[in-house]
GROMACS .gro file of C-alpha atoms in nm:
model
  471
    1MET     CA    1 -17.901  -5.231   2.467
    2ALA     CA    2 -18.113  -5.101   2.763
    3LEU     CA    3 -18.461  -5.211   2.786
    4GLY     CA    4 -18.546  -4.835   2.840
    5SER     CA    5 -18.430  -4.732   2.486
    6LYS     CA    6 -18.606  -4.979   2.293
    7VAL     CA    7 -18.907  -5.044   2.468
    8GLY     CA    8 -18.945  -4.679   2.594
    9ALA     CA    9 -18.991  -4.550   2.242
   10PHE     CA   10 -19.315  -4.732   2.190
   11ILE     CA   11 -19.424  -4.686   2.541
   12ASP     CA   12 -19.396  -4.310   2.520
   13LEU     CA   13 -19.567  -4.328   2.188
   14LEU     CA   14 -19.872  -4.530   2.303
   15LEU     CA   15 -19.920  -4.310   2.616
   16ARG     CA   16 -19.951  -4.003   2.422
   17GLY     CA   17 -20.265  -4.122   2.239
   18PRO     CA   18 -20.595  -3.930   2.260
   19GLY     CA   19 -20.837  -3.939   2.539
   20PRO     CA   20 -20.833  -3.987   2.908
   21THR     CA   21 -20.884  -4.358   2.915
   22GLU     CA   22 -20.510  -4.414   2.838
   23PRO     CA   23 -20.349  -4.623   3.109
   24ALA     CA   24 -20.078  -4.489   3.339
   25PHE     CA   25 -19.757  -4.665   3.308
   26ALA     CA   26 -19.579  -4.753   3.631
   27PRO     CA   27 -19.193  -4.699   3.595
   28LEU     CA   28 -19.002  -5.017   3.579
   29GLY     CA   29 -18.887  -5.130   3.911
   30ALA     CA   30 -19.082  -4.887   4.115
   31ASN     CA   31 -19.193  -5.151   4.377
   32GLU     CA   32 -18.938  -5.424   4.343
   33PRO     CA   33 -19.004  -5.739   4.562
   34GLU     CA   34 -18.727  -5.841   4.783
   35ASP     CA   35 -18.666  -6.162   4.575
   36ALA     CA   36 -18.604  -5.998   4.259
   37LEU     CA   37 -18.243  -6.124   4.270
   38TYR     CA   38 -18.343  -6.470   4.237
   39GLY     CA   39 -18.370  -6.614   3.884
   40VAL     CA   40 -18.173  -6.347   3.706
   41GLU     CA   41 -17.804  -6.369   3.608
   42PRO     CA   42 -17.579  -6.193   3.872
   43LEU     CA   43 -17.429  -5.868   3.782
   44ARG     CA   44 -17.080  -5.935   3.635
   45ILE     CA   45 -16.818  -5.703   3.725
   46LEU     CA   46 -16.468  -5.698   3.590
   47ILE     CA   47 -16.196  -5.503   3.775
   48SER     CA   48 -15.866  -5.396   3.594
   49PRO     CA   49 -15.559  -5.338   3.787
   50LEU     CA   50 -15.513  -4.983   3.810
   51ALA     CA   51 -15.237  -4.817   3.591
   52GLY     CA   52 -14.955  -4.690   3.816
   53ASP     CA   53 -15.043  -4.891   4.121
   54THR     CA   54 -14.711  -5.010   4.211
   55THR     CA   55 -14.821  -5.198   4.505
   56GLY     CA   56 -15.066  -5.439   4.315
   57LEU     CA   57 -15.326  -5.393   4.602
   58ALA     CA   58 -15.581  -5.163   4.425
   59ALA     CA   59 -15.790  -5.414   4.233
   60ARG     CA   60 -15.791  -5.664   4.516
   61HIS     CA   61 -15.905  -5.384   4.760
   62ILE     CA   62 -16.181  -5.262   4.527
   63GLN     CA   63 -16.286  -5.635   4.495
   64ASP     CA   64 -16.313  -5.684   4.874
   65ARG     CA   65 -16.504  -5.360   4.915
   66LEU     CA   66 -16.755  -5.467   4.641
   67SER     CA   67 -16.775  -5.837   4.735
   68GLY     CA   68 -17.014  -6.011   4.973
   69ARG     CA   69 -17.333  -5.876   4.806
   70MET     CA   70 -17.594  -6.126   4.664
   71GLY     CA   71 -17.648  -6.070   4.306
   72VAL     CA   72 -17.302  -5.976   4.209
   73SER     CA   73 -17.009  -6.168   4.061
   74ILE     CA   74 -16.655  -5.991   4.067
   75ALA     CA   75 -16.348  -6.081   3.879
   76ILE     CA   76 -16.012  -5.922   3.847
   77ALA     CA   77 -15.849  -5.896   3.497
   78ASP     CA   78 -15.487  -6.036   3.439
   79ARG     CA   79 -15.339  -5.687   3.358
   80PRO     CA   80 -15.423  -5.319   3.357
   81LEU     CA   81 -15.643  -5.167   3.086
   82THR     CA   82 -15.416  -4.860   3.041
   83VAL     CA   83 -15.051  -4.786   3.081
   84PRO     CA   84 -14.925  -4.544   3.358
   85GLY     CA   85 -14.812  -4.192   3.266
   86ALA     CA   86 -15.078  -4.120   2.992
   87ASP     CA   87 -15.295  -3.832   3.079
   88TYR     CA   88 -15.644  -3.978   3.098
   89SER     CA   89 -15.804  -3.643   3.147
   90GLN     CA   90 -15.752  -3.607   2.774
   91ALA     CA   91 -16.052  -3.715   2.571
   92LEU     CA   92 -15.845  -3.919   2.314
   93PHE     CA   93 -15.682  -4.136   2.574
   94VAL     CA   94 -16.021  -4.203   2.738
   95SER     CA   95 -16.161  -4.295   2.394
   96MET     CA   96 -15.885  -4.545   2.319
   97ALA     CA   97 -15.935  -4.714   2.671
   98VAL     CA   98 -16.323  -4.727   2.629
   99ASP     CA   99 -16.280  -4.907   2.283
  100LEU     CA  100 -16.034  -5.153   2.440
  101GLY     CA  101 -16.247  -5.197   2.738
  102ARG     CA  102 -16.561  -5.289   2.525
  103ARG     CA  103 -16.348  -5.567   2.375
  104TRP     CA  104 -16.261  -5.688   2.720
  105LEU     CA  105 -16.624  -5.689   2.827
  106LYS     CA  106 -16.734  -5.882   2.502
  107ARG     CA  107 -16.449  -6.130   2.564
  108ASP     CA  108 -16.529  -6.191   2.912
  109GLY     CA  109 -16.901  -6.173   2.908
  110ALA     CA  110 -16.914  -5.905   3.171
  111ASP     CA  111 -17.158  -5.636   3.230
  112LEU     CA  112 -16.929  -5.371   3.364
  113LEU     CA  113 -16.562  -5.279   3.371
  114ILE     CA  114 -16.396  -5.079   3.648
  115TRP     CA  115 -16.067  -4.938   3.547
  116GLY     CA  116 -15.845  -4.627   3.613
  117GLU     CA  117 -15.517  -4.517   3.765
  118SER     CA  118 -15.328  -4.454   4.084
  119LEU     CA  119 -15.200  -4.097   4.115
  120THR     CA  120 -15.030  -3.883   4.381
  121VAL     CA  121 -15.224  -3.565   4.445
  122PRO     CA  122 -15.121  -3.253   4.656
  123GLY     CA  123 -15.281  -3.244   4.996
  124ARG     CA  124 -15.422  -2.945   5.176
  125ARG     CA  125 -15.076  -2.858   5.331
  126ALA     CA  126 -14.808  -2.745   5.086
  127SER     CA  127 -14.579  -3.007   5.207
  128SER     CA  128 -14.826  -3.304   5.193
  129SER     CA  129 -14.961  -3.537   4.946
  130HIS     CA  130 -15.164  -3.848   4.912
  131VAL     CA  131 -15.241  -4.130   4.694
  132SER     CA  132 -15.581  -4.098   4.509
  133TRP     CA  133 -15.748  -4.372   4.297
  134ARG     CA  134 -15.929  -4.228   3.987
  135LEU     CA  135 -16.194  -4.498   3.889
  136ARG     CA  136 -16.404  -4.509   3.575
  137PHE     CA  137 -16.706  -4.738   3.491
  138LEU     CA  138 -16.756  -4.893   3.140
  139ALA     CA  139 -17.071  -5.066   3.052
  140ARG     CA  140 -17.102  -5.280   2.741
  141ALA     CA  141 -17.309  -5.007   2.549
  142THR     CA  142 -17.377  -4.635   2.575
  143PRO     CA  143 -17.740  -4.601   2.706
  144LEU     CA  144 -17.992  -4.379   2.548
  145HIS     CA  145 -18.212  -4.329   2.868
  146PRO     CA  146 -18.148  -4.287   3.233
  147GLN     CA  147 -18.326  -4.604   3.303
  148GLY     CA  148 -18.040  -4.774   3.119
  149ALA     CA  149 -17.764  -4.600   3.317
  150SER     CA  150 -17.689  -4.252   3.447
  151PHE     CA  151 -17.303  -4.272   3.493
  152SER     CA  152 -17.103  -4.243   3.170
  153ALA     CA  153 -16.769  -4.389   3.071
  154LEU     CA  154 -16.666  -4.041   3.015
  155GLU     CA  155 -16.694  -3.963   3.378
  156ARG     CA  156 -16.474  -4.063   3.685
  157LEU     CA  157 -16.494  -4.111   4.069
  158GLU     CA  158 -16.187  -4.013   4.258
  159VAL     CA  159 -16.138  -4.186   4.595
  160PRO     CA  160 -15.873  -4.215   4.857
  161ALA     CA  161 -15.653  -4.510   4.824
  162LEU     CA  162 -15.743  -4.806   5.033
  163PHE     CA  163 -16.083  -4.644   5.096
  164ASP     CA  164 -16.326  -4.734   5.388
  165ASP     CA  165 -16.658  -4.928   5.363
  166ALA     CA  166 -16.865  -4.611   5.334
  167THR     CA  167 -16.667  -4.495   5.023
  168GLY     CA  168 -16.701  -4.861   4.916
  169ASP     CA  169 -17.082  -4.821   4.900
  170LEU     CA  170 -17.029  -4.513   4.681
  171VAL     CA  171 -16.801  -4.706   4.441
  172PHE     CA  172 -17.071  -4.975   4.436
  173GLY     CA  173 -17.349  -4.720   4.373
  174ALA     CA  174 -17.148  -4.588   4.077
  175ALA     CA  175 -17.114  -4.934   3.945
  176LEU     CA  176 -17.492  -4.980   3.967
  177ALA     CA  177 -17.554  -4.631   3.822
  178ALA     CA  178 -17.315  -4.705   3.514
  179THR     CA  179 -17.439  -5.044   3.429
  180ASN     CA  180 -17.664  -5.073   3.128
  181VAL     CA  181 -17.926  -5.336   3.222
  182GLU     CA  182 -18.111  -5.508   2.935
  183THR     CA  183 -18.415  -5.684   3.085
  184ALA     CA  184 -18.690  -5.582   3.306
  185ASP     CA  185 -18.588  -5.840   3.562
  186GLY     CA  186 -18.242  -5.694   3.556
  187ILE     CA  187 -18.376  -5.357   3.622
  188ARG     CA  188 -18.567  -5.494   3.920
  189ALA     CA  189 -18.250  -5.681   4.051
  190ARG     CA  190 -18.032  -5.389   4.019
  191ALA     CA  191 -18.297  -5.178   4.201
  192THR     CA  192 -18.287  -5.428   4.493
  193LEU     CA  193 -17.924  -5.394   4.537
  194PHE     CA  194 -17.942  -5.021   4.501
  195ARG     CA  195 -18.176  -4.913   4.758
  196PRO     CA  196 -17.943  -4.979   5.068
  197VAL     CA  197 -17.642  -4.825   4.880
  198LEU     CA  198 -17.820  -4.506   4.800
  199LYS     CA  199 -17.912  -4.461   5.167
  200ALA     CA  200 -17.566  -4.536   5.289
  201ALA     CA  201 -17.407  -4.291   5.039
  202SER     CA  202 -17.620  -3.991   5.118
  203HIS     CA  203 -17.365  -3.824   5.351
  204PHE     CA  204 -17.137  -3.777   5.046
  205ALA     CA  205 -17.361  -3.497   4.919
  206GLU     CA  206 -17.564  -3.414   5.232
  207GLY     CA  207 -17.290  -3.398   5.497
  208ASP     CA  208 -16.941  -3.310   5.548
  209PHE     CA  209 -16.674  -3.465   5.314
  210ASP     CA  210 -16.296  -3.444   5.365
  211GLY     CA  211 -16.090  -3.478   5.055
  212THR     CA  212 -15.941  -3.312   4.759
  213VAL     CA  213 -16.150  -3.100   4.523
  214ALA     CA  214 -16.164  -3.373   4.269
  215GLU     CA  215 -16.275  -3.634   4.517
  216CYS     CA  216 -16.554  -3.409   4.667
  217ALA     CA  217 -16.683  -3.296   4.321
  218THR     CA  218 -16.681  -3.648   4.165
  219ALA     CA  219 -16.845  -3.801   4.482
  220GLN     CA  220 -17.113  -3.532   4.459
  221ALA     CA  221 -17.156  -3.616   4.082
  222CYS     CA  222 -17.163  -3.981   4.142
  223TYR     CA  223 -17.429  -3.938   4.430
  224ALA     CA  224 -17.638  -3.712   4.188
  225ALA     CA  225 -17.624  -4.008   3.926
  226MET     CA  226 -17.761  -4.240   4.180
  227GLN     CA  227 -18.039  -3.999   4.256
  228LEU     CA  228 -18.115  -3.964   3.896
  229LEU     CA  229 -18.129  -4.322   3.838
  230ASP     CA  230 -18.358  -4.375   4.150
  231GLY     CA  231 -18.590  -4.091   4.040
  232ALA     CA  232 -18.614  -4.211   3.687
  233ARG     CA  233 -18.682  -4.558   3.807
  234THR     CA  234 -18.954  -4.469   4.058
  235GLY     CA  235 -19.098  -4.152   3.891
  236ASP     CA  236 -19.049  -3.946   4.220
  237VAL     CA  237 -19.017  -3.578   4.113
  238LYS     CA  238 -18.854  -3.470   4.439
  239THR     CA  239 -18.567  -3.701   4.394
  240LEU     CA  240 -18.521  -3.594   4.030
  241GLN     CA  241 -18.512  -3.238   4.141
  242ARG     CA  242 -18.250  -3.337   4.420
  243ALA     CA  243 -18.032  -3.479   4.131
  244VAL     CA  244 -18.045  -3.161   3.952
  245THR     CA  245 -17.947  -2.965   4.245
  246ILE     CA  246 -17.653  -3.188   4.342
  247TYR     CA  247 -17.527  -3.208   3.986
  248GLN     CA  248 -17.529  -2.827   3.985
  249GLY     CA  249 -17.338  -2.808   4.308
  250ALA     CA  250 -17.074  -3.055   4.182
  251LEU     CA  251 -17.027  -2.841   3.866
  252ILE     CA  252 -16.969  -2.535   4.088
  253LEU     CA  253 -16.740  -2.706   4.311
  254GLY     CA  254 -16.532  -2.904   4.049
  255ASN     CA  255 -16.553  -2.677   3.753
  256ASP     CA  256 -16.165  -2.636   3.726
  257ALA     CA  257 -16.143  -3.013   3.807
  258PHE     CA  258 -16.370  -3.157   3.530
  259PRO     CA  259 -16.251  -3.168   3.174
  260GLU     CA  260 -16.476  -3.064   2.900
  261HIS     CA  261 -16.625  -3.404   2.815
  262GLU     CA  262 -16.697  -3.461   3.186
  263ARG     CA  263 -16.878  -3.131   3.213
  264ALA     CA  264 -17.082  -3.218   2.909
  265MET     CA  265 -17.191  -3.546   3.064
  266ILE     CA  266 -17.308  -3.374   3.373
  267GLY     CA  267 -17.500  -3.122   3.177
  268THR     CA  268 -17.664  -3.424   2.974
  269HIS     CA  269 -17.754  -3.584   3.316
  270ILE     CA  270 -17.929  -3.251   3.419
  271ALA     CA  271 -18.108  -3.256   3.101
  272ASP     CA  272 -18.218  -3.619   3.154
  273ALA     CA  273 -18.355  -3.516   3.494
  274LEU     CA  274 -18.539  -3.220   3.358
  275SER     CA  275 -18.689  -3.438   3.081
  276ALA     CA  276 -18.820  -3.687   3.341
  277ILE     CA  277 -18.963  -3.405   3.558
  278GLY     CA  278 -19.140  -3.258   3.255
  279ASP     CA  279 -19.284  -3.567   3.153
  280LEU     CA  280 -19.418  -3.624   3.511
  281THR     CA  281 -19.553  -3.268   3.580
  282ASN     CA  282 -19.605  -3.120   3.238
  283ARG     CA  283 -19.433  -2.807   3.380
  284ALA     CA  284 -19.388  -2.522   3.127
  285GLY     CA  285 -19.047  -2.420   3.028
  286LEU     CA  286 -18.858  -2.746   3.115
  287GLY     CA  287 -18.869  -2.865   2.744
  288ASP     CA  288 -18.681  -2.550   2.648
  289LYS     CA  289 -18.416  -2.583   2.920
  290THR     CA  290 -18.382  -2.961   2.839
  291VAL     CA  291 -18.306  -2.893   2.469
  292GLU     CA  292 -18.051  -2.629   2.574
  293TYR     CA  293 -17.868  -2.855   2.792
  294TYR     CA  294 -17.846  -3.122   2.518
  295ARG     CA  295 -17.741  -2.872   2.260
  296THR     CA  296 -17.466  -2.745   2.487
  297ALA     CA  297 -17.341  -3.100   2.572
  298LEU     CA  298 -17.325  -3.169   2.203
  299SER     CA  299 -17.112  -2.878   2.148
  300MET     CA  300 -16.862  -3.005   2.406
  301VAL     CA  301 -16.854  -3.362   2.297
  302ARG     CA  302 -16.628  -3.429   1.992
  303LYS     CA  303 -16.796  -3.658   1.741
  304GLU     CA  304 -16.471  -3.804   1.600
  305VAL     CA  305 -16.357  -3.923   1.942
  306PHE     CA  306 -16.668  -4.020   2.120
  307ALA     CA  307 -16.897  -4.121   1.831
  308ASP     CA  308 -17.143  -4.348   2.047
  309ASP     CA  309 -17.190  -4.066   2.314
  310TYR     CA  310 -17.227  -3.809   2.043
  311ALA     CA  311 -17.491  -4.033   1.872
  312ALA     CA  312 -17.669  -4.108   2.194
  313LEU     CA  313 -17.681  -3.713   2.266
  314LYS     CA  314 -17.833  -3.674   1.922
  315VAL     CA  315 -18.103  -3.922   2.000
  316ARG     CA  316 -18.174  -3.762   2.328
  317LEU     CA  317 -18.193  -3.408   2.176
  318GLY     CA  318 -18.434  -3.556   1.914
  319LEU     CA  319 -18.655  -3.706   2.173
  320ALA     CA  320 -18.645  -3.382   2.375
  321LEU     CA  321 -18.741  -3.179   2.068
  322HIS     CA  322 -19.018  -3.418   1.995
  323SER     CA  323 -19.157  -3.369   2.336
  324LEU     CA  324 -19.138  -2.990   2.302
  325ALA     CA  325 -19.333  -3.018   1.959
  326GLN     CA  326 -19.610  -3.209   2.129
  327GLN     CA  327 -19.634  -2.931   2.406
  328SER     CA  328 -19.616  -2.630   2.166
  329GLY     CA  329 -19.782  -2.774   1.872
  330GLU     CA  330 -19.465  -2.620   1.658
  331THR     CA  331 -19.372  -2.854   1.388
  332ILE     CA  332 -19.028  -2.672   1.337
  333HIS     CA  333 -18.905  -2.883   1.663
  334LEU     CA  334 -19.013  -3.194   1.457
  335LYS     CA  335 -18.786  -3.109   1.165
  336ASP     CA  336 -18.502  -3.032   1.403
  337ALA     CA  337 -18.566  -3.367   1.583
  338ALA     CA  338 -18.556  -3.555   1.242
  339ASP     CA  339 -18.217  -3.395   1.166
  340ALA     CA  340 -18.097  -3.518   1.515
  341PHE     CA  341 -18.209  -3.866   1.461
  342SER     CA  342 -18.063  -3.863   1.110
  343ALA     CA  343 -17.712  -3.759   1.242
  344ALA     CA  344 -17.754  -4.059   1.496
  345THR     CA  345 -17.815  -4.330   1.224
  346ALA     CA  346 -17.507  -4.188   1.035
  347ILE     CA  347 -17.315  -4.328   1.319
  348TRP     CA  348 -17.538  -4.626   1.412
  349THR     CA  349 -17.600  -4.786   1.077
  350ILE     CA  350 -17.830  -5.083   0.994
  351THR     CA  351 -17.514  -5.303   0.922
  352GLU     CA  352 -17.278  -5.209   1.206
  353SER     CA  353 -17.532  -5.130   1.488
  354PRO     CA  354 -17.870  -5.278   1.384
  355ASP     CA  355 -18.031  -5.263   1.727
  356ARG     CA  356 -17.943  -4.901   1.778
  357TRP     CA  357 -18.052  -4.818   1.423
  358ALA     CA  358 -18.373  -4.984   1.503
  359ASP     CA  359 -18.399  -4.759   1.831
  360VAL     CA  360 -18.358  -4.451   1.625
  361GLN     CA  361 -18.599  -4.564   1.350
  362ASN     CA  362 -18.868  -4.635   1.606
  363SER     CA  363 -18.816  -4.272   1.732
  364LEU     CA  364 -18.835  -4.136   1.386
  365GLY     CA  365 -19.155  -4.326   1.313
  366GLY     CA  366 -19.305  -4.170   1.631
  367LEU     CA  367 -19.208  -3.834   1.523
  368LEU     CA  368 -19.405  -3.887   1.189
  369ILE     CA  369 -19.713  -3.985   1.388
  370THR     CA  370 -19.682  -3.685   1.606
  371MET     CA  371 -19.625  -3.465   1.275
  372GLY     CA  372 -19.943  -3.638   1.129
  373ARG     CA  373 -20.142  -3.543   1.439
  374LEU     CA  374 -20.039  -3.178   1.423
  375THR     CA  375 -20.064  -3.130   1.045
  376GLN     CA  376 -20.375  -3.369   0.982
  377GLN     CA  377 -20.194  -3.536   0.703
  378ASP     CA  378 -20.295  -3.908   0.684
  379SER     CA  379 -19.989  -3.988   0.442
  380LEU     CA  380 -19.745  -3.945   0.737
  381PHE     CA  381 -19.914  -4.223   0.922
  382ASP     CA  382 -19.838  -4.445   0.618
  383LYS     CA  383 -19.479  -4.327   0.618
  384ALA     CA  384 -19.445  -4.419   0.987
  385VAL     CA  385 -19.590  -4.761   0.914
  386SER     CA  386 -19.327  -4.812   0.632
  387ILE     CA  387 -19.043  -4.719   0.882
  388PHE     CA  388 -19.178  -4.973   1.146
  389LEU     CA  389 -19.220  -5.231   0.874
  390LYS     CA  390 -18.860  -5.204   0.770
  391ILE     CA  391 -18.750  -5.250   1.127
  392ALA     CA  392 -18.971  -5.567   1.165
  393ASP     CA  393 -18.828  -5.700   0.836
  394SER     CA  394 -18.462  -5.631   0.930
  395ARG     CA  395 -18.487  -5.755   1.284
  396SER     CA  396 -18.706  -6.057   1.265
  397ARG     CA  397 -18.916  -6.209   1.540
  398THR     CA  398 -18.661  -6.494   1.586
  399LYS     CA  399 -18.344  -6.280   1.566
  400ALA     CA  400 -18.460  -5.993   1.773
  401PRO     CA  401 -18.807  -6.061   1.950
  402LEU     CA  402 -18.802  -5.743   2.157
  403VAL     CA  403 -18.708  -5.511   1.864
  404TRP     CA  404 -18.979  -5.685   1.639
  405ALA     CA  405 -19.262  -5.668   1.905
  406THR     CA  406 -19.178  -5.290   1.952
  407ALA     CA  407 -19.213  -5.228   1.573
  408LEU     CA  408 -19.531  -5.419   1.565
  409ALA     CA  409 -19.669  -5.224   1.874
  410ASN     CA  410 -19.563  -4.901   1.701
  411ILE     CA  411 -19.747  -5.018   1.366
  412GLY     CA  412 -20.061  -5.050   1.576
  413ALA     CA  413 -20.011  -4.696   1.708
  414ALA     CA  414 -19.975  -4.559   1.367
  415LEU     CA  415 -20.269  -4.752   1.232
  416LYS     CA  416 -20.489  -4.655   1.507
  417GLU     CA  417 -20.407  -4.300   1.455
  418LYS     CA  418 -20.487  -4.320   1.082
  419GLY     CA  419 -20.800  -4.514   1.158
  420VAL     CA  420 -20.916  -4.242   1.388
  421ALA     CA  421 -20.812  -3.943   1.172
  422ALA     CA  422 -20.958  -4.112   0.852
  423ARG     CA  423 -21.241  -4.297   1.012
  424ASN     CA  424 -21.097  -4.605   0.834
  425VAL     CA  425 -21.234  -4.935   0.982
  426ASP     CA  426 -20.976  -5.138   0.817
  427CYS     CA  427 -20.689  -4.940   0.953
  428LEU     CA  428 -20.847  -4.995   1.313
  429ARG     CA  429 -20.868  -5.382   1.239
  430GLU     CA  430 -20.501  -5.398   1.125
  431ALA     CA  431 -20.403  -5.186   1.439
  432ALA     CA  432 -20.578  -5.442   1.671
  433HIS     CA  433 -20.407  -5.724   1.494
  434ALA     CA  434 -20.073  -5.565   1.537
  435PHE     CA  435 -20.119  -5.498   1.901
  436GLU     CA  436 -20.225  -5.860   1.952
  437GLN     CA  437 -19.902  -5.990   1.787
  438ALA     CA  438 -19.691  -5.746   1.986
  439ALA     CA  439 -19.853  -5.856   2.313
  440GLN     CA  440 -19.789  -6.229   2.237
  441VAL     CA  441 -19.417  -6.167   2.203
  442PHE     CA  442 -19.417  -5.933   2.517
  443THR     CA  443 -19.580  -6.230   2.703
  444GLU     CA  444 -19.310  -6.466   2.590
  445LEU     CA  445 -19.051  -6.226   2.709
  446ASN     CA  446 -19.228  -6.193   3.050
  447LEU     CA  447 -19.246  -5.810   3.002
  448GLU     CA  448 -19.577  -5.764   3.193
  449ASN     CA  449 -19.586  -5.384   3.171
  450ASN     CA  450 -19.547  -5.396   2.809
  451VAL     CA  451 -19.818  -5.655   2.767
  452LYS     CA  452 -20.065  -5.434   2.981
  453VAL     CA  453 -19.994  -5.134   2.769
  454VAL     CA  454 -20.059  -5.295   2.423
  455GLU     CA  455 -20.349  -5.492   2.548
  456THR     CA  456 -20.510  -5.170   2.678
  457GLN     CA  457 -20.427  -5.012   2.330
  458ARG     CA  458 -20.597  -5.321   2.156
  459ALA     CA  459 -20.896  -5.298   2.391
  460HIS     CA  460 -20.940  -4.941   2.307
  461VAL     CA  461 -20.932  -5.007   1.938
  462LEU     CA  462 -21.179  -5.296   1.977
  463GLN     CA  463 -21.408  -5.058   2.148
  464MET     CA  464 -21.399  -4.809   1.863
  465LEU     CA  465 -21.469  -5.089   1.604
  466ALA     CA  466 -21.761  -5.203   1.817
  467ALA     CA  467 -21.896  -4.846   1.809
  468HIS     CA  468 -21.880  -4.856   1.425
  469GLY     CA  469 -22.047  -5.195   1.429
  470ALA     CA  470 -21.733  -5.332   1.286
  471ALA     CA  471 -21.610  -5.566   1.556
   0.00000   0.00000   0.00000
C-alpha cells in the first residue's frame, strides 16, 4: 500500500481546516538529500524472460541495462511469466498475467516485476521488419495516488530489441514510475534514483525519435508518467502541466496503437495531473475536467477483468468529487462521491483487503466531515468519528500502526470540527488527545511530515481551549 494513499487521506483532511494558520505541507521527497539511499532496503526488481524470445538474451540484456545503480537489486526469474502466441493486447490475457505476477512478487519478496514479450513488427519499408520488446511493469499493489506510482500494470513500453543505454534509462524510469513505494524513506530513495534518469530520458518526448508508432507513443506515455511522478512529488505546477501535454500528444500519436484499457489509464493519469494542479492552484474548472476524465476511464475499464484498477478509479473519482464539492459547496457531489467509495469497498472488503478497505473508509469519513461543514449538521461529525473508530478497532496499533494512527488523526479532525461548530469544549479536549496519540505513532514510524501536521493541529486546538479558559 502506498504511503500516499493511507496518509494522504488524513493530510488532505487536516489541511482543509478553517483559518489561515493551517500549515503548508511539503510534498514528500521535494528536497531529498543525496544520502537518501542509505538505511533503506534496495528496490527489488524481478525480470521475467520475455515470451517468444528464442535467443534467451532479453532478460539478461534488460538486467545489464538496469544494473550498476545504487539502491537497486535485480534478479531474473527462472521462466517466462507468459507463453508466446497469446494476444496480450487483449484485456483478459493481461489480467491473467497480472494475477500470476502478483503471486510471483509475493513469493520472491520483490517490489516490481518486469515482464512482456518479444515480437516481430513491420518496419518503415514494406520489405523490412525488426524485433521489438513489449515490456510491462507490475508492482505489488494497484496505487490510489500518483505519489504511489504513475505507470500502470495495464500499460506497456515498447522498445527495440537489444536497446541502447539511453533507452535503458527510459526503461529504468518506467520501473521507478511503476513501483508502489510504501514508506516516506522509500519515496525519498526512489526520488534520488529518479532525478538523473528523468533528465536523461527527456529527449524521448522533447527531441526526434526513430521507431515504430507503438515505440514512439509508448515512450512518450512513459516519459509523461515520469513527469507526473516528479510533479506530484515536488508540487511543481509546470511539470504537471508538461505531463498533461505529453500524455495528450501520446494519445494522438498512438490512438490506434493503444487498446482501450491503455487509453483509459492514460486518461486516468491526465486526471491525476489535473487534480494535483487544481490542489496547488485552486484554478476554476479543473475539478469538472478531472471528474470527467475519471468517469470516462471507468467506462473503459472492465470491472470483471481489472477489479483492482476499477476500484482504484472509483476511489480517485470519489476524491475528485469530494474536492469539487468543497470548491462549489454543492452537496450532490458528496452523494456521488459516497456512491463511488461504496463501489470500491464492494471490491476491497474488510476481510479480503483490510488496508485498502481502511483507505476508502478514511476517505468516506472525510466526506462526512465536509458534509457536516456544508450542511451544519453536527451529527455527521459523530458518524465520521464512528467510521474512524471502526478502522482503529479493526486495524489495531500493533497490527497496522500507520492505519491506526491515520484513523486517530482523522478522529481528531472530526472532533475538532464538532467542537468548533457546537462550541463543545469536551470535543476539543478529545480532539487534542487523539492528535497526541497519532503523533506518538507517527514519531515511532519516523514520519516527520505527518508529525508536524498533527502537532500543528493539536496546538491549534489547545489555543482554542485556552481562549475558552479550558486548557
